[in-house]
Coordinates of N, CA, C and O in Angstrom, one line a residue:
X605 N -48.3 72.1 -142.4 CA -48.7 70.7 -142.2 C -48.5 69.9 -143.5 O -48.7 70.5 -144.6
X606 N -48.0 68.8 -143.3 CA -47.7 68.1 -144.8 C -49.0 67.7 -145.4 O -50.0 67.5 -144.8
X607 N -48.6 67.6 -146.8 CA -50.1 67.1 -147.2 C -50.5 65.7 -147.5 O -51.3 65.4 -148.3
X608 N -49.7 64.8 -146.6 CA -50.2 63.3 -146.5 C -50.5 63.2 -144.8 O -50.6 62.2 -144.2
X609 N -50.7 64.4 -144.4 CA -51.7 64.5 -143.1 C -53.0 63.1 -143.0 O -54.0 63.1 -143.7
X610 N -52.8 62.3 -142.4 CA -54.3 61.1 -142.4 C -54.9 61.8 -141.1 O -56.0 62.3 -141.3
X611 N -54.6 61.9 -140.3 CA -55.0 62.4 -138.8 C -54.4 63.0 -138.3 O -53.2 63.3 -138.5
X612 N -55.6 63.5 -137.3 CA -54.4 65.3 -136.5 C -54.7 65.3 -135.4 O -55.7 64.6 -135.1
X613 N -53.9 66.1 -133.9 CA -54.8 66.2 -133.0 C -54.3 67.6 -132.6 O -53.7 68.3 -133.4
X614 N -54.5 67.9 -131.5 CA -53.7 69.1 -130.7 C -52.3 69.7 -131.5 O -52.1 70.6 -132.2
X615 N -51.5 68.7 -130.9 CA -49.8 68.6 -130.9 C -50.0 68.2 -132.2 O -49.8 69.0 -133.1
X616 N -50.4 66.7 -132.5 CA -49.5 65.8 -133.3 C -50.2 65.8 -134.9 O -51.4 66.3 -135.0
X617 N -49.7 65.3 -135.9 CA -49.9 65.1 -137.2 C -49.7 63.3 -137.7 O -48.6 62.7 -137.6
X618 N -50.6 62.8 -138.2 CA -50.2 61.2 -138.4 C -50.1 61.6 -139.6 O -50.9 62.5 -140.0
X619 N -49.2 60.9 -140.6 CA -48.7 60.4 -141.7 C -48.3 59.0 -142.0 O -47.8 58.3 -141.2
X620 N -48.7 58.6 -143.5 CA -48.8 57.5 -143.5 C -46.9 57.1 -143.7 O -46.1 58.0 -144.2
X621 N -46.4 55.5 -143.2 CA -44.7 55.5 -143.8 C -45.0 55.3 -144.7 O -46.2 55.1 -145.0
X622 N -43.5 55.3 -145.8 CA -43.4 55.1 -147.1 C -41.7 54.7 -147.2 O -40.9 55.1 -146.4
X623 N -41.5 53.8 -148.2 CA -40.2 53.3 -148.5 C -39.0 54.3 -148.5 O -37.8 54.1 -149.0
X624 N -39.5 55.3 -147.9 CA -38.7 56.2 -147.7 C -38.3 57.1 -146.5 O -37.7 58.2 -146.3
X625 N -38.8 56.2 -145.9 CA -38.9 56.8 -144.3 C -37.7 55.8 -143.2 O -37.8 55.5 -142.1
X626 N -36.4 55.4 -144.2 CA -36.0 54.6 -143.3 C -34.8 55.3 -142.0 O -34.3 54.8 -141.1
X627 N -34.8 56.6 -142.4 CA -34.2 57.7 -141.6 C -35.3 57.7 -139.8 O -34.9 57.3 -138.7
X628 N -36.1 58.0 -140.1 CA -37.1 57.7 -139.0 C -37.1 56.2 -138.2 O -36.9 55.9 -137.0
X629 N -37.3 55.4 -139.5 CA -37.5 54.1 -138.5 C -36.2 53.4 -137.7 O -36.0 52.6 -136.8
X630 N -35.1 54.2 -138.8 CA -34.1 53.7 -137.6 C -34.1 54.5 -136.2 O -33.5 54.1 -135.2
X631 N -34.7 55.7 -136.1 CA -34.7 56.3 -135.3 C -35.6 55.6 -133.6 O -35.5 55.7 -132.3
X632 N -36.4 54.8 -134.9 CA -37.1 54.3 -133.6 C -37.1 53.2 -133.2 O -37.2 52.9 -132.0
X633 N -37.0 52.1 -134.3 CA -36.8 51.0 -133.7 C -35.2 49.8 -133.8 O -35.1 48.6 -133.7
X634 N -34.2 50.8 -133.9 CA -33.0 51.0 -134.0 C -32.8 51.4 -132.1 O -31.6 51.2 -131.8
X635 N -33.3 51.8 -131.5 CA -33.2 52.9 -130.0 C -33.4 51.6 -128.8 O -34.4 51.2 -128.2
X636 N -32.0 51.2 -128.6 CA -32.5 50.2 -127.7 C -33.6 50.7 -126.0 O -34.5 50.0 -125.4
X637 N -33.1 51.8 -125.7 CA -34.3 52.2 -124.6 C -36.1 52.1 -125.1 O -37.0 51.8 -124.3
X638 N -36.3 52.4 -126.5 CA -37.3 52.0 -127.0 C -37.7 50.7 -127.0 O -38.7 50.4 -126.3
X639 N -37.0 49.8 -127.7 CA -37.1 48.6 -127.9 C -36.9 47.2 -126.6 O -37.1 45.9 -126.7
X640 N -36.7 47.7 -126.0 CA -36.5 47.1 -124.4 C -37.7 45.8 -124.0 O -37.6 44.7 -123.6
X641 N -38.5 46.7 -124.3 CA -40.3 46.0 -123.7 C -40.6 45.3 -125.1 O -41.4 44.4 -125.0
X642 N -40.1 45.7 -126.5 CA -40.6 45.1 -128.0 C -39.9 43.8 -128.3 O -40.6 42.9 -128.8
X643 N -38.7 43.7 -128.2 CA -38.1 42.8 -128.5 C -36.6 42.6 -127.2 O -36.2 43.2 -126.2
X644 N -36.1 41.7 -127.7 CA -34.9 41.2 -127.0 C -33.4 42.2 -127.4 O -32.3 41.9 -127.0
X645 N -33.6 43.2 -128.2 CA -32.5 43.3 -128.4 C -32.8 44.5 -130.0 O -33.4 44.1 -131.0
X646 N -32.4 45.5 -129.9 CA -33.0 46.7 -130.9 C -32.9 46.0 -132.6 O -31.8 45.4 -132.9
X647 N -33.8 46.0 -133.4 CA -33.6 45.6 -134.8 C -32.3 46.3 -135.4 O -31.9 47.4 -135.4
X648 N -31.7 44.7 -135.9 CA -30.9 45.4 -137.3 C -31.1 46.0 -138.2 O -32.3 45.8 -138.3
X649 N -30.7 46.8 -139.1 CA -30.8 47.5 -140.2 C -31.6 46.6 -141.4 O -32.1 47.2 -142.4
X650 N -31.6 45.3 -141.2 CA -32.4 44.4 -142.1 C -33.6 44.0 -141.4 O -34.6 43.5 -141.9
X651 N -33.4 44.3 -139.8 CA -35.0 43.9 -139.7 C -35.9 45.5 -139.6 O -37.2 45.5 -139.4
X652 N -35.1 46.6 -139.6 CA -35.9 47.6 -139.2 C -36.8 48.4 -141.1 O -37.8 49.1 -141.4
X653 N -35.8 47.7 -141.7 CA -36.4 47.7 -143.2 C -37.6 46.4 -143.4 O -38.6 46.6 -144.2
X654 N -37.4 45.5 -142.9 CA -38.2 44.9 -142.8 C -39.9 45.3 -142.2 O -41.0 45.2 -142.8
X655 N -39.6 45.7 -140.7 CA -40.8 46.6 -140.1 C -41.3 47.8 -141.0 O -42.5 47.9 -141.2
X656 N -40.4 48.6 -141.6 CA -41.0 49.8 -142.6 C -41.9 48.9 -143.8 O -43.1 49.0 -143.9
X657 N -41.2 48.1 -144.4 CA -42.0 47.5 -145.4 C -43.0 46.6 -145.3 O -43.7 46.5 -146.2
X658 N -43.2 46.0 -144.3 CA -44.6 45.5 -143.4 C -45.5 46.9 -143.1 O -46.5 46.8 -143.7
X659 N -45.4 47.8 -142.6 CA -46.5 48.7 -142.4 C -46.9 49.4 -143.8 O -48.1 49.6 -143.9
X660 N -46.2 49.8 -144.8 CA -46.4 50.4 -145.7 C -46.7 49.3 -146.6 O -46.3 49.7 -147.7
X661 N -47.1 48.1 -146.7 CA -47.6 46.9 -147.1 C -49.3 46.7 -146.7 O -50.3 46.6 -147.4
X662 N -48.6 46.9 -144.9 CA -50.3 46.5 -144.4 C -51.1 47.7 -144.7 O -52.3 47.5 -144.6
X663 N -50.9 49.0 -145.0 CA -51.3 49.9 -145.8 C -52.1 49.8 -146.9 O -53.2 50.4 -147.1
X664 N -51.3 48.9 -147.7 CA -51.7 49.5 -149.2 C -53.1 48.0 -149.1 O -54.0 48.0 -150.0
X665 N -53.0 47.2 -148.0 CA -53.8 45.9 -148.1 C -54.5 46.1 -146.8 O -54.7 44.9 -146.4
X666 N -54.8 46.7 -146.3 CA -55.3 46.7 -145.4 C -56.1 48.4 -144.7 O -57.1 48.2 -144.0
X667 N -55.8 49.5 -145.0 CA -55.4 50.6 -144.4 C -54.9 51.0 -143.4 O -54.7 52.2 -143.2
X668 N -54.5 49.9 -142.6 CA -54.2 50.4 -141.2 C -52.3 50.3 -141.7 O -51.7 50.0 -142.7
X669 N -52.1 50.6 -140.6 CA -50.3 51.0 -140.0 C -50.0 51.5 -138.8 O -51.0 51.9 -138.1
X670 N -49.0 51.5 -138.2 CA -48.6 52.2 -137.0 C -48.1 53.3 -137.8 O -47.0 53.3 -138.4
X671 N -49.2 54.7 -138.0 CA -49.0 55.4 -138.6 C -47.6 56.3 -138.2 O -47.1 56.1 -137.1
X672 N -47.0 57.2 -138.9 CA -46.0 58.0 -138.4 C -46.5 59.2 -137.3 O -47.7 59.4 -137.1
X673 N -45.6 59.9 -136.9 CA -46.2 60.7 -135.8 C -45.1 61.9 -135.8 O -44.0 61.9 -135.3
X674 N -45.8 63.2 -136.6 CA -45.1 64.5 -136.3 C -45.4 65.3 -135.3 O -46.6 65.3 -135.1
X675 N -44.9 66.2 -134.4 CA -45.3 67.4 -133.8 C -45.9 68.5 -135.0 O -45.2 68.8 -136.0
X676 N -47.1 69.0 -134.7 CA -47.4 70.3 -135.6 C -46.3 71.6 -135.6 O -46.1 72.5 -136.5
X677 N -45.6 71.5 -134.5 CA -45.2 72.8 -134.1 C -43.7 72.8 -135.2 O -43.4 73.7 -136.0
X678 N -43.1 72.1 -135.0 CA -41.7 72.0 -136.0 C -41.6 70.3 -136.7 O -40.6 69.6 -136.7
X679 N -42.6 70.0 -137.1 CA -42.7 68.5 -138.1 C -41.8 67.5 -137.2 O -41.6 66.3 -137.5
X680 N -41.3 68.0 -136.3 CA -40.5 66.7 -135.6 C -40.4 65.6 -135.7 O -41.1 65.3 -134.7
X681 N -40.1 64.6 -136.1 CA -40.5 63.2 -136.2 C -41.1 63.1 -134.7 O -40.7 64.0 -134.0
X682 N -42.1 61.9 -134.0 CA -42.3 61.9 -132.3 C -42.6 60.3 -132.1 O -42.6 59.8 -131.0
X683 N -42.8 59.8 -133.4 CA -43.2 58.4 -133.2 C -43.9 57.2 -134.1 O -43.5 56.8 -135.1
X684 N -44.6 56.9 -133.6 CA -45.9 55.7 -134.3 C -46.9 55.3 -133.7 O -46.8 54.8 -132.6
X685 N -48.2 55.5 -134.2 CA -49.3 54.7 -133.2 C -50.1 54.3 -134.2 O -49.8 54.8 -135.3
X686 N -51.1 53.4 -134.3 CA -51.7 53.0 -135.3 C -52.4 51.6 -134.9 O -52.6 51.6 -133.7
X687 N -52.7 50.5 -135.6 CA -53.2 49.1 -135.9 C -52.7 48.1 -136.6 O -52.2 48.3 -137.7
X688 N -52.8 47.3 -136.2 CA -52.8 46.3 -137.1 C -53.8 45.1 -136.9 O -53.7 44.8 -135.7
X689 N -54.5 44.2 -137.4 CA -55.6 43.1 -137.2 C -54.7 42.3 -136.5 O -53.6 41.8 -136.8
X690 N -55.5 42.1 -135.3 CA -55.4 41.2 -134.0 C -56.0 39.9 -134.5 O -55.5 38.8 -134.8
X691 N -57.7 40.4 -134.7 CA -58.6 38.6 -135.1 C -59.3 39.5 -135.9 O -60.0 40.5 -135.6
X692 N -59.0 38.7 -137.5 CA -60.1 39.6 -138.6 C -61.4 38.9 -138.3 O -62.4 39.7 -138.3
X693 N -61.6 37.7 -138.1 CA -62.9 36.9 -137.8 C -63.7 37.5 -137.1 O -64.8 37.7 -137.5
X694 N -62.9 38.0 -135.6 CA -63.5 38.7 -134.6 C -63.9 40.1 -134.9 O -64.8 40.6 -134.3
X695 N -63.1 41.0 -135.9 CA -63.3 42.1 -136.3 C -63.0 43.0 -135.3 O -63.7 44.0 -135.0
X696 N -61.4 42.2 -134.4 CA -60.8 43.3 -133.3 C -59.3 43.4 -133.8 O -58.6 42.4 -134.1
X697 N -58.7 44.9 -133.8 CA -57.5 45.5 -134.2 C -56.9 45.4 -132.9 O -57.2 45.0 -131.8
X698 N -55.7 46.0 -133.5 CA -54.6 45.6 -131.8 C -53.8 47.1 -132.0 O -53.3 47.5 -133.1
X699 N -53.8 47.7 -130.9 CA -53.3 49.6 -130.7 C -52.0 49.1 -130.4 O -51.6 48.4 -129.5
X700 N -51.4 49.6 -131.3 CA -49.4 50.1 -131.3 C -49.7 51.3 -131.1 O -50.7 51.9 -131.4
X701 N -48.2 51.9 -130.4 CA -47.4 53.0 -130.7 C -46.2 52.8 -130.0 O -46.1 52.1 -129.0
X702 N -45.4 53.5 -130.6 CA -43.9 53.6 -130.5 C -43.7 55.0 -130.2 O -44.3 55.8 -130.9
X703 N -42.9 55.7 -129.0 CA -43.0 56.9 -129.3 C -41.4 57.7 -129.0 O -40.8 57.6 -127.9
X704 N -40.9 58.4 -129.8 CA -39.3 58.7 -130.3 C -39.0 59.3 -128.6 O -39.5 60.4 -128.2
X705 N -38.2 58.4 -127.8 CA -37.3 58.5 -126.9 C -37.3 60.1 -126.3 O -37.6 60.4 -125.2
X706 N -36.7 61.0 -127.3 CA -36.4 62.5 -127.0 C -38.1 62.9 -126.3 O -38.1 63.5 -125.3
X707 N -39.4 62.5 -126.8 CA -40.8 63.1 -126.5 C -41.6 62.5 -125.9 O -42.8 62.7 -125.8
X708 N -40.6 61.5 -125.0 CA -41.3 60.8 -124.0 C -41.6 61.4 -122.9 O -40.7 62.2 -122.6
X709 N -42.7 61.4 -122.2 CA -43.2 62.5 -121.2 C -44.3 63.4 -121.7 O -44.9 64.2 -120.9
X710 N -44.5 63.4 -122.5 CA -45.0 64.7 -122.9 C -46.7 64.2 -123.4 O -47.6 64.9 -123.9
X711 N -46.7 63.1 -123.1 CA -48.1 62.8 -123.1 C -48.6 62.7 -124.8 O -49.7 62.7 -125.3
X712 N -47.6 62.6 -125.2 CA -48.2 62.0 -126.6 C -48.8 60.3 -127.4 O -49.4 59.9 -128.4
X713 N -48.2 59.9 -126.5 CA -48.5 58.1 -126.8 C -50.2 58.1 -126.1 O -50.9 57.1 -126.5
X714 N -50.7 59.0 -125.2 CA -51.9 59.0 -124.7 C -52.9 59.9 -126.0 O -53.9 59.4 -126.5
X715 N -52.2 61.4 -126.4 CA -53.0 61.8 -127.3 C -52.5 61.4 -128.6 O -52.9 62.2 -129.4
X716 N -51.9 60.5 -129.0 CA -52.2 59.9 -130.4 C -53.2 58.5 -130.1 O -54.0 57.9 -130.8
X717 N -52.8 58.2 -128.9 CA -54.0 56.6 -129.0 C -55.3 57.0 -128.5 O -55.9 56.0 -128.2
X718 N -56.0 58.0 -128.2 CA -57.1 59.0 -128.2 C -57.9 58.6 -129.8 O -59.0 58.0 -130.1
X719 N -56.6 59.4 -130.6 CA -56.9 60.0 -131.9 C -57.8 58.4 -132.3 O -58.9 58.1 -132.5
X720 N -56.3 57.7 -132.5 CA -56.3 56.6 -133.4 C -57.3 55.7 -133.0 O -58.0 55.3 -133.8
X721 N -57.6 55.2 -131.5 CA -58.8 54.8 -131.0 C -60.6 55.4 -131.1 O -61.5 54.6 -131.0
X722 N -60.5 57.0 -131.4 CA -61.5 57.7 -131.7 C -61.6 57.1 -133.4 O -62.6 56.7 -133.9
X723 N -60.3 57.3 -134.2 CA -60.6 56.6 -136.1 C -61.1 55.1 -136.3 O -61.8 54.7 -137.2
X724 N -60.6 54.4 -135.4 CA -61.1 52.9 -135.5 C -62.5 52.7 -135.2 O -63.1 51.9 -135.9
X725 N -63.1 53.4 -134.0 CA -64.5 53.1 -134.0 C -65.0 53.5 -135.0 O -66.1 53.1 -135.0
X726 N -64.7 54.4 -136.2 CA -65.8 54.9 -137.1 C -65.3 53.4 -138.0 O -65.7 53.5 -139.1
X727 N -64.7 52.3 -137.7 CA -64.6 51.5 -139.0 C -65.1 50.1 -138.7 O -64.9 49.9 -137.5
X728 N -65.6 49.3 -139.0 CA -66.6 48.2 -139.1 C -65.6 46.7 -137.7 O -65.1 45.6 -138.0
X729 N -65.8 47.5 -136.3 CA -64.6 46.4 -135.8 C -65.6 46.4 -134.8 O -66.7 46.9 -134.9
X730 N -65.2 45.5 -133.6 CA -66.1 45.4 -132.4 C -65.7 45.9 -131.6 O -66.4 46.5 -130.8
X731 N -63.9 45.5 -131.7 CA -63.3 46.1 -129.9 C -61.4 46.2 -130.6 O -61.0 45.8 -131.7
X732 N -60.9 46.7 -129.7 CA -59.4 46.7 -129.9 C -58.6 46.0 -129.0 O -58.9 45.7 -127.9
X733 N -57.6 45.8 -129.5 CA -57.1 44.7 -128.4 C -55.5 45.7 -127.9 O -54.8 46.4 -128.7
X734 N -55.3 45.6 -127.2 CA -53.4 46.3 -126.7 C -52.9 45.3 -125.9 O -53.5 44.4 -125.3
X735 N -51.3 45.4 -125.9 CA -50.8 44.4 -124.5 C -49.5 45.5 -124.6 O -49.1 46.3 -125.5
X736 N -49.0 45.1 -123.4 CA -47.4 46.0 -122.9 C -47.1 44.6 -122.3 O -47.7 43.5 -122.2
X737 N -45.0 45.2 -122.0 CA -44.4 44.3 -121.3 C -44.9 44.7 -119.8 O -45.0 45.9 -119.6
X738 N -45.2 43.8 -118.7 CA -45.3 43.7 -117.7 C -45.0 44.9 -117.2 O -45.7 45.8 -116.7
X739 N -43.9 44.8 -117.2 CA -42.6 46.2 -116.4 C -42.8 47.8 -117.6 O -41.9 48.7 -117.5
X740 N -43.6 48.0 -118.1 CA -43.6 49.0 -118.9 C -45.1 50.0 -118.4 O -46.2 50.2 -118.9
X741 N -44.4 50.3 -117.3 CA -45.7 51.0 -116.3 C -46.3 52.1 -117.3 O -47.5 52.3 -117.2
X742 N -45.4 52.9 -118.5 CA -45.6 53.8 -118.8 C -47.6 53.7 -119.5 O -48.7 54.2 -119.2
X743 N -46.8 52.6 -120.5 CA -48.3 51.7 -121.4 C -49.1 51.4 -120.6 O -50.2 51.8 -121.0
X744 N -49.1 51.0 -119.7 CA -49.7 50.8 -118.7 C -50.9 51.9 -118.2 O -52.1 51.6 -118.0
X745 N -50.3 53.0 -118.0 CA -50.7 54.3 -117.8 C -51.6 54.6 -118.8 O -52.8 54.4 -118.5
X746 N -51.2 55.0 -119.8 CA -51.7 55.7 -121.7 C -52.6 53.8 -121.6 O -53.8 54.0 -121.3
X747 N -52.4 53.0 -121.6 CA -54.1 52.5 -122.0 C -55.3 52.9 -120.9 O -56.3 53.4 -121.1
X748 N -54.7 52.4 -119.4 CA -55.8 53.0 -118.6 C -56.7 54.1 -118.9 O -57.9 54.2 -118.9
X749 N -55.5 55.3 -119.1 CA -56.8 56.7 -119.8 C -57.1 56.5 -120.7 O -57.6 57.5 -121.2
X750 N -56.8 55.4 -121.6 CA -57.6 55.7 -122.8 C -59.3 54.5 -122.8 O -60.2 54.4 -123.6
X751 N -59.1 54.0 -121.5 CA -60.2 53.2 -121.1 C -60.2 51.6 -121.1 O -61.0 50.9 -120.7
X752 N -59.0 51.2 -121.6 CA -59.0 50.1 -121.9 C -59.0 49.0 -120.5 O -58.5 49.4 -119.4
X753 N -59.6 47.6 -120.8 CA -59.9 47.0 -119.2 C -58.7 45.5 -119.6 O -58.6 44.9 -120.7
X754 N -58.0 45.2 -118.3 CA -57.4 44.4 -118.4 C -58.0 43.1 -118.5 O -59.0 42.9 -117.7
X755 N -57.6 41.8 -119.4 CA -58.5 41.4 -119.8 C -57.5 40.0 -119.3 O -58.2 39.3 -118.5
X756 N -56.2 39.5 -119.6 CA -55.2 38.7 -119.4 C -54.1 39.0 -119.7 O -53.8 40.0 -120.4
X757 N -53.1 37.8 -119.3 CA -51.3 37.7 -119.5 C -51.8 37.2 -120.8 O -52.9 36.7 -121.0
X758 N -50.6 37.3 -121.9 CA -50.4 36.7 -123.3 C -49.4 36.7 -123.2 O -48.7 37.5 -122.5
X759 N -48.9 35.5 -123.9 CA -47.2 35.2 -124.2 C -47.2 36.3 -125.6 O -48.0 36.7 -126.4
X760 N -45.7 36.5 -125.4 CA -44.9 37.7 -126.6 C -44.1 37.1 -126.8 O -43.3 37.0 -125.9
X761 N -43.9 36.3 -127.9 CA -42.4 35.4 -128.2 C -41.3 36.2 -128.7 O -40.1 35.9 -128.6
X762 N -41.7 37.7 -129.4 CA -40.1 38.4 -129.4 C -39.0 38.9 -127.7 O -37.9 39.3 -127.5
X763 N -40.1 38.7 -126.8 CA -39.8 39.1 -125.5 C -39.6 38.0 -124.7 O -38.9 38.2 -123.7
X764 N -40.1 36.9 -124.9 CA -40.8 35.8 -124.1 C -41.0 36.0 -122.8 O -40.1 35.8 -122.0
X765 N -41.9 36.3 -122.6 CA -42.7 37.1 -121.0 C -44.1 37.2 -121.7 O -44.5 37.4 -122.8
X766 N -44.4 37.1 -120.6 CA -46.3 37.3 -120.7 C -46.8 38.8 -120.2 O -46.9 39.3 -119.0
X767 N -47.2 39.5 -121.8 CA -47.9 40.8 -121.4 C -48.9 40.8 -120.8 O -49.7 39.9 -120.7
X768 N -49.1 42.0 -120.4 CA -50.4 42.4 -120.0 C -51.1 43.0 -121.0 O -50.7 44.0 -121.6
X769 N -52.4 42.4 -121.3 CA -53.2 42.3 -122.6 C -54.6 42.5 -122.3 O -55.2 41.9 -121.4
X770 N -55.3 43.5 -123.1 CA -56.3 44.5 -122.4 C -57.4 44.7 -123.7 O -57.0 44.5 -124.8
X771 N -58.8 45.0 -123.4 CA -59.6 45.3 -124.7 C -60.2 46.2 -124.3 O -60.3 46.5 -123.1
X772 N -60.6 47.0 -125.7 CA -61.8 48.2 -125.3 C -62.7 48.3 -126.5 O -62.5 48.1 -127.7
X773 N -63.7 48.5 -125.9 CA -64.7 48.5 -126.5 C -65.5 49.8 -126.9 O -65.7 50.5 -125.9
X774 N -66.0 50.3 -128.2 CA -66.5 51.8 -128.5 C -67.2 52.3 -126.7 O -66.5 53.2 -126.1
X775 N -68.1 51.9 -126.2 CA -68.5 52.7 -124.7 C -68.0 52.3 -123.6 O -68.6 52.5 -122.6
X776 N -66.7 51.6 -123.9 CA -65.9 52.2 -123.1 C -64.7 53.2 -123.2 O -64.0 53.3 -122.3
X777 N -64.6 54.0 -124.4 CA -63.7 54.4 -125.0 C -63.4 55.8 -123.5 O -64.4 55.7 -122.8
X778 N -62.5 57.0 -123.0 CA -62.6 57.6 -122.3 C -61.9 59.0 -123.1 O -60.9 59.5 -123.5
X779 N -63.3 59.3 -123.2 CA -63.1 60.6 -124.2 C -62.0 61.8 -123.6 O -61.8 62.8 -124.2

């Protein structure tokens, strides 16, 4: 297991990125099948250095990130799941994850947002906020078991379509 391990579960290993991780992030947000429901059209090479240097930013200012996501079994790269502040006022975070194309299926976007949802309640917030594209039944799915209740449509201006936008709250969390 590497030794910048932040969190673990079953399968998976979170790691924090670093300016050096841009082999990975093109991997993921470079993947137009990924990027489908995120944006209009997969990031360039200047916007996907852009997203690495925003999380390893909101990191060092924040502690959250869409942490990285290895398999235990052969360090695989598998993804991203993590936070970032939705409403600091309100003291509610917003659940990302990204999860690498090849390890879709495999129920990992559900047990990393388990993890990362079980780390956030130990930290001073009220509730978490998620949204998916409409058509992205998958998210859809992985929030429902993770408890989350649909709450409304939100416009997404890198998509422009109105997600489906959902909160949970520590008892409602679905262990």
């Amino acid at each position: 297991m590497p030794q910048d391990t932040f969190l673990e579960t079953e399968r998976l290993i979170f790691t924090k990125w670093t300016e050096d991780d841009l082999v990975d992030a093109r991997r993921l947000w470079g993947n137009p099948n990924i990027m489908r429901y995120i944006t209009k059209a997969p990031y360039t090479d200047e916007q996907i250095l852009d997203v690495l240097n925003k999380q390893v930013t909101r990191d060092k200012e924040t502690g959250l990130q869409y942490w990285k996501l290895h398999q235990k079994s052969d360090n695989d790269f598998a993804g991203c799941c993590g936070f970032r502040m939705y409403d600091e006022e309100k003291k509610i975070l917003e659940l990302g994850y990204h999860i690498a194309e090849e390890h879709w299926g495999k129920g990992f976007a559900t047990e990393a947002g388990r993890r990362a949802v079980e780390y956030a309640f130990t930290l001073p917030i009220n509730k978490i906020f998620a949204a998916h594209h409409p058509e992205n039944l998958a998210s859809q799915n992985v929030l429902e078991k993770l408890g989350f209740k649909f709450s409304h449509m939100e416009y997404y201006e890198p998509t422009e379509v109105y997600d489906r936008a959902y909160f949970l709250t520590s008892s409602e969390v679905v262990k």
